[in-house]
Coordinates of C-alpha atoms and ligand atoms in Angstrom, one line a residue:
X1 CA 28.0 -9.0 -37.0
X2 CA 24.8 -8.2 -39.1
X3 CA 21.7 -9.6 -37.8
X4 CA 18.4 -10.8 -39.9
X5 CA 16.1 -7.3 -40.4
X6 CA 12.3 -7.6 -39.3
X7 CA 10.0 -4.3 -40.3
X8 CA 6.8 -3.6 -38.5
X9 CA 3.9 -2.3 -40.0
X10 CA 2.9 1.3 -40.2
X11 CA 1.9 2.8 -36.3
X12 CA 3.3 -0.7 -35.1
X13 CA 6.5 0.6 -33.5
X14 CA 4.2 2.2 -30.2
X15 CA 4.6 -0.6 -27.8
X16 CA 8.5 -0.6 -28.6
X17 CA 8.7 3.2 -28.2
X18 CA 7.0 2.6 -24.6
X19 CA 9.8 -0.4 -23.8
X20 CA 7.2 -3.0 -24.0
X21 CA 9.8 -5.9 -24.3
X22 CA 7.7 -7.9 -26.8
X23 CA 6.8 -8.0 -30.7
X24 CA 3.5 -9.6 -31.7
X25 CA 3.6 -11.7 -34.8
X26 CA 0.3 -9.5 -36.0
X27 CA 2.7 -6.3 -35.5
X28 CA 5.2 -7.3 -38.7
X29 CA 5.2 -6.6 -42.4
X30 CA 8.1 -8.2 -43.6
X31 CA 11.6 -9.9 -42.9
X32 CA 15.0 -9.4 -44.4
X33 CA 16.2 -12.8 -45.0
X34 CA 14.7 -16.0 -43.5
X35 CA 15.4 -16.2 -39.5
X36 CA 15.3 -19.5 -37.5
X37 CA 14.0 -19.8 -34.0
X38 CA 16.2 -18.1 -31.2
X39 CA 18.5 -16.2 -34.0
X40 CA 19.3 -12.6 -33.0
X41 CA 17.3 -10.3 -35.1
X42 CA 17.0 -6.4 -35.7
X43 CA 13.2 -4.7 -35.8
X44 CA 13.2 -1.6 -37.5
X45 CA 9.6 0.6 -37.8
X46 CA 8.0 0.9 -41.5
X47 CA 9.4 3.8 -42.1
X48 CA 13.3 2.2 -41.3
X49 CA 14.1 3.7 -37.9
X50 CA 15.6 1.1 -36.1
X51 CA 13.9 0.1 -32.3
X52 CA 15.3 -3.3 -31.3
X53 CA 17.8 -6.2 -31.0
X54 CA 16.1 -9.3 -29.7
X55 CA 15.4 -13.1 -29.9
X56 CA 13.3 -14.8 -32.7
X57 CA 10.7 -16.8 -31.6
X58 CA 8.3 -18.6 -33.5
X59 CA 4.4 -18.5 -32.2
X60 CA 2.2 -15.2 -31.0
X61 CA 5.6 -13.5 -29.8
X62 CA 8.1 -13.3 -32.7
X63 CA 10.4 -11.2 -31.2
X64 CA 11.6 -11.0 -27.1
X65 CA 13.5 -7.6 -26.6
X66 CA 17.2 -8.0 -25.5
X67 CA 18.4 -4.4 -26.2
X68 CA 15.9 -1.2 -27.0
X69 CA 20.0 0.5 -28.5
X70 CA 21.5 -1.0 -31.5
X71 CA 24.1 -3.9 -30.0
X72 CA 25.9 -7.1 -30.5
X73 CA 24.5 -9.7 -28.4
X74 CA 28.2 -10.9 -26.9
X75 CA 29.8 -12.2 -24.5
X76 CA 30.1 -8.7 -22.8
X77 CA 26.4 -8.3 -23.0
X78 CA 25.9 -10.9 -21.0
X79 CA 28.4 -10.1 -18.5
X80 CA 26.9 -6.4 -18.1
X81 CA 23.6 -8.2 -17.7
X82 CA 24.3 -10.6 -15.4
X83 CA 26.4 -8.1 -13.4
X84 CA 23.4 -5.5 -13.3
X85 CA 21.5 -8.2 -12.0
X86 CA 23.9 -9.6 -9.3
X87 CA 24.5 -6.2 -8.0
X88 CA 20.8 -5.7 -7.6
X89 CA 20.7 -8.7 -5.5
X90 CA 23.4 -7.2 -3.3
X91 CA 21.6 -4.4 -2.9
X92 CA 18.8 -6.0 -1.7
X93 CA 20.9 -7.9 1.2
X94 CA 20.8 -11.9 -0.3
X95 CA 24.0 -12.4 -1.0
X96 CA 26.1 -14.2 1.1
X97 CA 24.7 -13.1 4.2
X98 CA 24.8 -15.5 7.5
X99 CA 21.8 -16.3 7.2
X100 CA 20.5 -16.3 3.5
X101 CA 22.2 -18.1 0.1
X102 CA 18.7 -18.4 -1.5
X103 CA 17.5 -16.0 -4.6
X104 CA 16.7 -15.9 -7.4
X105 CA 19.5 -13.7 -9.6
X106 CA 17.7 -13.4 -12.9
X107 CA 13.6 -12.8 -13.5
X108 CA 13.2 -12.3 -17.2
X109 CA 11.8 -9.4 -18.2
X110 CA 12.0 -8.0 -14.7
X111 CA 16.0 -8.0 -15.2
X112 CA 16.1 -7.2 -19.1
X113 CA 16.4 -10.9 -20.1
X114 CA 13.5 -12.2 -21.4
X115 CA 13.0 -15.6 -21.4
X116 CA 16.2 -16.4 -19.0
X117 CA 15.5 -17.5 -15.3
X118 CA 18.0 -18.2 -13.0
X119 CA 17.8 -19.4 -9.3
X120 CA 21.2 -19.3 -7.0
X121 CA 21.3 -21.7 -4.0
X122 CA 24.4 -21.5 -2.2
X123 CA 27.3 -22.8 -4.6
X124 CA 24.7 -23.5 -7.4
X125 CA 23.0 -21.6 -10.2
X126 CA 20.0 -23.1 -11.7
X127 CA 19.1 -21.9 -15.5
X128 CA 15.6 -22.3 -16.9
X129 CA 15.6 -20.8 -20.5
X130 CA 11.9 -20.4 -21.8
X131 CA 13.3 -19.3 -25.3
X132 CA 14.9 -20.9 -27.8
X133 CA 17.1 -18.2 -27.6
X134 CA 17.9 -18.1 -24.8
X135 CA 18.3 -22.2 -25.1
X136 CA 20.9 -21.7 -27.5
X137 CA 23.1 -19.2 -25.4
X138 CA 23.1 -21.1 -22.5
X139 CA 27.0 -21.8 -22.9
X140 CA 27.7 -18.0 -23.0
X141 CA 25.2 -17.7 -19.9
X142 CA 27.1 -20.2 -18.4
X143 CA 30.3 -18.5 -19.2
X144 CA 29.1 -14.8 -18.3
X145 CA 27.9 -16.5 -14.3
X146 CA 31.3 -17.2 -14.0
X147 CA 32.9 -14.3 -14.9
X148 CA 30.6 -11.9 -12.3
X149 CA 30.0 -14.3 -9.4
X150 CA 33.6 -16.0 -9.3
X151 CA 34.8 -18.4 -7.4
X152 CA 31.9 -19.1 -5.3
X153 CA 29.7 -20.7 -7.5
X154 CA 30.5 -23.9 -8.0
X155 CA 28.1 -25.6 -10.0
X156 CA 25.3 -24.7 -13.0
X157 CA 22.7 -26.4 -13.9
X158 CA 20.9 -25.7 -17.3
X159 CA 17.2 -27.3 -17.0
X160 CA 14.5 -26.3 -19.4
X161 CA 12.9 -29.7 -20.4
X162 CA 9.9 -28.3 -19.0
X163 CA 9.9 -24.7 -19.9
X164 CA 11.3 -24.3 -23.6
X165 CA 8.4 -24.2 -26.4
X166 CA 7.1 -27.9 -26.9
X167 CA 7.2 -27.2 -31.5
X168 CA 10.6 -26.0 -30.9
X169 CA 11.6 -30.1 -31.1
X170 CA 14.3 -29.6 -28.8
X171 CA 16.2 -32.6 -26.9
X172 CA 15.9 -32.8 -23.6
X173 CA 19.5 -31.2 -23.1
X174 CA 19.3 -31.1 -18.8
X175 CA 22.5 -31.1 -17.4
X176 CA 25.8 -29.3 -16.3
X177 CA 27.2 -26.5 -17.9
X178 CA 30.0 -26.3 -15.3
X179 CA 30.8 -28.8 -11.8
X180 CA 29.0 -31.6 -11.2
X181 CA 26.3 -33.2 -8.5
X182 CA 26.4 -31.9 -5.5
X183 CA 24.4 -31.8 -2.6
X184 CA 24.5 -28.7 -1.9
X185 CA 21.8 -27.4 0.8
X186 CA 20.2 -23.9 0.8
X187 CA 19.4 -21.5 3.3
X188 CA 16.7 -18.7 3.4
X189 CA 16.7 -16.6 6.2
X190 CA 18.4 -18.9 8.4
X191 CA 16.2 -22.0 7.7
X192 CA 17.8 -25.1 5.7
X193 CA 16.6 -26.9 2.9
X194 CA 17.5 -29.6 0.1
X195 CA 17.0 -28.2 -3.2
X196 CA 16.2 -31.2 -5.8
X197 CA 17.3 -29.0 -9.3
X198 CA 17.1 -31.9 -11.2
X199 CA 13.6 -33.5 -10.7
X200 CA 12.4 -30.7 -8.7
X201 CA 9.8 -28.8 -9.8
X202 CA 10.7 -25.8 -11.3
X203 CA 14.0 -24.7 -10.5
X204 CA 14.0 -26.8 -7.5
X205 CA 12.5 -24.4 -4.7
X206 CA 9.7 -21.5 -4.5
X207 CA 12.0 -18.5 -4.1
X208 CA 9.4 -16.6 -4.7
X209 CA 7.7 -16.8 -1.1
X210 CA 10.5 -16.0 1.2
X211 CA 9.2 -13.0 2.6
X212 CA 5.8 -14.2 3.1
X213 CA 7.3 -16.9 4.8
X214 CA 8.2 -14.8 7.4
X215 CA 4.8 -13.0 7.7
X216 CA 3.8 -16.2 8.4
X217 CA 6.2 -17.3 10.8
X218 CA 4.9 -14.1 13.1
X219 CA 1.2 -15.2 12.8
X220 CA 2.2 -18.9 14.1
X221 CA 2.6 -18.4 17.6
X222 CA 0.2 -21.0 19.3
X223 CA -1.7 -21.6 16.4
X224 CA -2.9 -25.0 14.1
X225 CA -1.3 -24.6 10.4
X226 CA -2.6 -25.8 7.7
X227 CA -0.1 -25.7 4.9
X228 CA -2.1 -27.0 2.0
X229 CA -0.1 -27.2 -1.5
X230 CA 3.0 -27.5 0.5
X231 CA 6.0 -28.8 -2.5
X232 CA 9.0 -29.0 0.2
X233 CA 7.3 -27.3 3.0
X234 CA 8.9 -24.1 3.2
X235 CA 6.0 -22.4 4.8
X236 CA 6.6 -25.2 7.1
X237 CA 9.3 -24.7 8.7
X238 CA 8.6 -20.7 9.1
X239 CA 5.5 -21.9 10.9
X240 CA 7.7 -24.5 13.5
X241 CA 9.8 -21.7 14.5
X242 CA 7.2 -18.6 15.0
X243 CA 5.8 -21.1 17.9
X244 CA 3.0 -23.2 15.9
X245 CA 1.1 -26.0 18.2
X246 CA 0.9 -28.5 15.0
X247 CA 1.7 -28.0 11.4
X248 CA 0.1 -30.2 8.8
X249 CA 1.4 -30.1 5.4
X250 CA -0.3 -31.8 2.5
X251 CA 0.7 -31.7 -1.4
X252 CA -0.8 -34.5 -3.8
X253 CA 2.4 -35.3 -5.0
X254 CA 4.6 -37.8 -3.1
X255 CA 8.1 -36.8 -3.6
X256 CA 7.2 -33.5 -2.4
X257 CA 5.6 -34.5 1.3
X258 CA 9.3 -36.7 1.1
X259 CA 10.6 -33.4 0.6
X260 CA 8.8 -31.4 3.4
X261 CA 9.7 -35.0 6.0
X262 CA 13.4 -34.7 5.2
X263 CA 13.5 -30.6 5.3
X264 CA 11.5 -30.4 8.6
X265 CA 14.1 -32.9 9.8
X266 CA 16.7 -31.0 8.8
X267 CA 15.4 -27.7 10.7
X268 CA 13.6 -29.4 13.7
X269 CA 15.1 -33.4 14.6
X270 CA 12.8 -35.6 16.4
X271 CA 9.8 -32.6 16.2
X272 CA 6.1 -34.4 16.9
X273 CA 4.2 -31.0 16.1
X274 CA 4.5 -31.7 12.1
X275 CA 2.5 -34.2 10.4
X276 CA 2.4 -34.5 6.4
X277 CA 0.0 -36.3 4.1
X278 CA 0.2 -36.9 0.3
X279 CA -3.4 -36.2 -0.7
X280 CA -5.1 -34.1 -3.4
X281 CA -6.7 -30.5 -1.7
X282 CA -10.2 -31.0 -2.2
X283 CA -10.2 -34.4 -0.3
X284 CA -8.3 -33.3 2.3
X285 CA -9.9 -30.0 2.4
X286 CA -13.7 -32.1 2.7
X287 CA -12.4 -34.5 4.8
X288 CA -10.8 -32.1 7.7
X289 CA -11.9 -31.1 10.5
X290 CA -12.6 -27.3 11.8
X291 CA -9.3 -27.3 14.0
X292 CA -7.0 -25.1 12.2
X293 CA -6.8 -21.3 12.8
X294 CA -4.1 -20.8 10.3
X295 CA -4.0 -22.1 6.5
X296 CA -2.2 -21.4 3.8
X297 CA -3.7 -22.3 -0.2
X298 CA -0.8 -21.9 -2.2
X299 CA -2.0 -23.4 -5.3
X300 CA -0.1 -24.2 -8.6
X301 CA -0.8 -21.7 -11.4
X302 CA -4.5 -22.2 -12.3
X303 CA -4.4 -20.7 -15.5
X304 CA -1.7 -20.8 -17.9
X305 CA -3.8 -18.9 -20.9
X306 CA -6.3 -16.2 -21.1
X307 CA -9.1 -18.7 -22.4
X308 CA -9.2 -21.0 -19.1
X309 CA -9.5 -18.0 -16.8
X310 CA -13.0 -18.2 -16.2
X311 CA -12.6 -21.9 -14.6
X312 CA -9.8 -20.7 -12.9
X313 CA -11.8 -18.0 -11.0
X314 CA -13.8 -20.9 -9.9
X315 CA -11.5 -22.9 -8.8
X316 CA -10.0 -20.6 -6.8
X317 CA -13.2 -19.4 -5.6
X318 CA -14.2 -23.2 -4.2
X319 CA -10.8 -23.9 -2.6
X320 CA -10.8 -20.2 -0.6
X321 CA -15.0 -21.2 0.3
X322 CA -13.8 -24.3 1.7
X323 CA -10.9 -22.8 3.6
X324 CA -13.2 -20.1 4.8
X325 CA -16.3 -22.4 5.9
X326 CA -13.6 -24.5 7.7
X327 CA -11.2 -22.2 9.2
X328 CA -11.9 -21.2 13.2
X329 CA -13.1 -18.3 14.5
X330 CA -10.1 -15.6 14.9
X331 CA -8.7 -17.9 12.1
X332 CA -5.9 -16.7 9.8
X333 CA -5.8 -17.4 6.3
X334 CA -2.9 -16.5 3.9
X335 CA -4.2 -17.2 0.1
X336 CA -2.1 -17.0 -3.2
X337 CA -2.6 -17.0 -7.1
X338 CA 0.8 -17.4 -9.0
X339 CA -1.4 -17.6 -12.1
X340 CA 0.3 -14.5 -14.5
X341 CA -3.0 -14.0 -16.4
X342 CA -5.3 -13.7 -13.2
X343 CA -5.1 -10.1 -12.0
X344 CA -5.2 -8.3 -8.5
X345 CA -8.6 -7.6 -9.1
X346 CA -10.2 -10.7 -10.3
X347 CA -8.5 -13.1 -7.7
X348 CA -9.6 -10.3 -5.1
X349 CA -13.1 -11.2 -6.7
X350 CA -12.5 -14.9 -6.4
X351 CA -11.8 -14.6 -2.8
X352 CA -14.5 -12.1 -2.0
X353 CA -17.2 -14.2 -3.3
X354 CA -15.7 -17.5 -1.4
X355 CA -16.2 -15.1 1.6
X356 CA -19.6 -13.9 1.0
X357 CA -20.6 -17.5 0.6
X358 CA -19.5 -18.6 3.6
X359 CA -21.3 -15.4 5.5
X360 CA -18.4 -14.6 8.0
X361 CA -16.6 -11.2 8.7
X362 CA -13.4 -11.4 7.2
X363 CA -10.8 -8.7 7.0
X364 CA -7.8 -8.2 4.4
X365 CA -5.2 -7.4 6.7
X366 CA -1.9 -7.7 4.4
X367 CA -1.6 -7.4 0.2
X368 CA 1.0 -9.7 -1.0
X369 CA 3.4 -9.4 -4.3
X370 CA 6.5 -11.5 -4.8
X371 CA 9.6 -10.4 -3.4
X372 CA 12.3 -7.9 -4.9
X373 CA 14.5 -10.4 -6.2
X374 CA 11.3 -11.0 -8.7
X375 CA 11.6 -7.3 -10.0
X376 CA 9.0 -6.3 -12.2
X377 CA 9.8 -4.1 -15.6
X378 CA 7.4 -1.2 -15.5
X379 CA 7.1 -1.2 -19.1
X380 CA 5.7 -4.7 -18.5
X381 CA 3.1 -5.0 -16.0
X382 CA 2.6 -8.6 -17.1
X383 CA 5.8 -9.6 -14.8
X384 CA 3.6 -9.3 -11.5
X385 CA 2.2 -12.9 -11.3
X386 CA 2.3 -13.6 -7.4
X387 CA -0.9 -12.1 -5.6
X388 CA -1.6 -13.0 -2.0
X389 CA -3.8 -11.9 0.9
X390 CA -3.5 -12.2 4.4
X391 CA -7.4 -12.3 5.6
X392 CA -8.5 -12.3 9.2
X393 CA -11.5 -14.7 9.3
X394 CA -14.1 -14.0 12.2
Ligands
SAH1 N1 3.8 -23.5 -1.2 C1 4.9 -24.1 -1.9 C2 4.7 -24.0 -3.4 C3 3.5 -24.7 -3.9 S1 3.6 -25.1 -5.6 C4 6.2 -23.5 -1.4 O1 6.2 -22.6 -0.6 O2 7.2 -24.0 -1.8 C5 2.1 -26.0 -5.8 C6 2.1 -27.4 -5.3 O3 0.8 -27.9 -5.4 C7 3.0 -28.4 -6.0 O4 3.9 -29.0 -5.0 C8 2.0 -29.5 -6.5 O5 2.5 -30.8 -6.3 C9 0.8 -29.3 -5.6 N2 -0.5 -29.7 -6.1 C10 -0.9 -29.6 -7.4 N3 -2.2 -30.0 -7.5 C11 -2.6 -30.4 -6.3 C12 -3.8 -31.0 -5.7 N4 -4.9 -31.2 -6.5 N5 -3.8 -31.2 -4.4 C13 -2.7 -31.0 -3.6 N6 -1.6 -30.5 -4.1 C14 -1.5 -30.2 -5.4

């Protein structure tokens, strides 16, 4: 198979030399032939040493590394792939244990696949392409999940109407790519939940908080949880069985406090210490009272792009000053940014500042990252989006 030919520009090749898994559109001189989105093409350096096989994208990234050695992009690429991946995840201890089915299996760049995420709950494998690319080798994806995980998984479901490039023009192609609706109900350590992959939001579930879950759960003991931004309650349930006194969950979105009702049910029947209320996070937030000792701002991603970052730093800078104005002495507060562009250091910032306004002593007791299963490429620092501190509020 020959692939279409891209050449960087003179001195261009550095960030390919170092692994970086991406070429800028800035960083080429010319093309051999004329590539369409999410064809397989070849990037050679200016002086014709060849560096790359990877997907074609159109936009500020032209070109997402699959292979850094020449290859064919086959079905026994994705095989290895996906095998390299799986056997990470049994490494780590998430498959098929007693008490786990829930992880995700693929992380992008984080697992050499740029652009591909894919989300196992028990039988089922969700795939979110965020590439043309990777859109248009969903089938051999598809085919490749078979081959390593077998007969266990029973199901796949391709959904990317929300993550695949908007100019790309794509249909809405959501649906199976092998078995059919089921219901099938996931468990993370040993808690249950329904997983909606098809209207869900993202793949369906928040993998991505499963061990600060159960930080959480060993903070509850006796306390009043707050579990603002809540989606299906996971942090929840971890908070109903470490002992909490009440657990409020909130989320301005409907179907999601539904959610959290039917998963709590699922965990704890008949259990009066949950409560959940559809309302936006500011309201709630102005409107409370000062009775919790433990809340949780798990906030969706605040900014998306470099150019609102500034306004997110605020916003995450109000919603930890309320928390912190509001939260009772001895209090507890676990905070998160899943925003990729908002480093460490400047949501650290955010929070400081929400602290120093509100004048109390407050302590950083844990760090928080996103969990092993959500590897991040060292050639591409940009992978660590979840940031989270545990602060002990005085
Ligand atoms: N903590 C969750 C994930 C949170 S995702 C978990 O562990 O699974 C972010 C959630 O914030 C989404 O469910 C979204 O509906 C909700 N949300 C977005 N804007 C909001 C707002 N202004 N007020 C309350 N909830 C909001």
């Amino acid at each position: 198979m020959s692939y279409h030919k891209i050449y960087l520009k003179p001195k261009k090749e550095e960030s390919l030399l170092r692994f970086h898994p991406w070429v800028f559109s800035g960083a080429i001189q010319r093309m051999e032939g004329k590539p369409e989105e999410g064809d397989i093409v070849e990037v050679y350096s200016a002086d014709g040493r060849f560096l790359a096989v990877g997907h074609y994208q159109i936009g500020s990234i032209s070109v997402r590394v699959l292979s850094f050695k020449p290859c064919e992009i086959d079905h026994a690429f994705w095989v290895e792939r996906i095998r390299i991946a799986y056997q990470l995840r049994q490494i780590l201890g998430l498959v098929d244990t007693p008490t786990n089915n829930t992880f995700r299996l693929v992380h992008g760049e984080g697992d050499n696949l740029p652009g591909l995420v894919i989300d196992m709950y028990a039988h089922t494998a969700v795939v979110q392409a965020h590439s043309v690319g990777m859109h248009r080798s969903r089938q051999e994806i598809g085919l490749a999940l078979q081959e390593v995980i077998g007969e266990k998984l029973q199901n796949i479901y391709y959904k990317s109407e929300t993550t695949l490039p908007y100019k790309a023009g794509l249909d809405n192609e959501s649906g199976y790519l092998y078995g059919h609706d089921v219901e099938d109900i996931a468990m993370e350590n040993g808690l249950r939940f329904y997983v909606d992959w098809q209207k869900g939001q993202k793949t369906g579930f928040f993998v991505d908080q499963r061990e600060n879950r159960s930080l959480l759960e060993r903070y509850s003991k006796g306390r009043s949880v707050l579990n603002m931004f809540c989606y299906t309650g996971g942090f929840s349930f971890y908070a109903m069985r470490g002992g909490a006194k009440l657990v409020h969950s909130v989320d301005s979105s409907a179907k999601a406090i539904m959610l959290t009702n039917k998963n709590v049910e699922l965990n704890f029947p008949g259990d009066a210490r949950h409560e959940a209320f559809a309302e936006d996070a500011f309201k709630y937030l102005e409107r409370m009272g000062e009775n919790y000792d433990l809340i949780i701002l798990d906030p969706p991603a605040f900014a998306k792009h470099k150019e609102v970052l500034r306004n997110a730093l605020q916003g995450y800078r109000k919603l930890n000053a309320i928390a912190f104005e509001k939260i009772r002495p001895g209090g507890i507060l676990f905070t998160f940014s899943c925003s990729q562009v908002v480093s460490k250091e400047n949501f650290r910032l955010a929070v400081f500042s929400a602290a120093a306004q509100s004048k109390r002593k407050v302590r950083i007791l844990h760090q928080l990252t996103q969990p092993a299963d959500h590897p991040v490429n060292i050639y591409h620092p940009e992978g660590e989006y979840l940031k989270g501190l545990v602060l002990y509020v005085e």
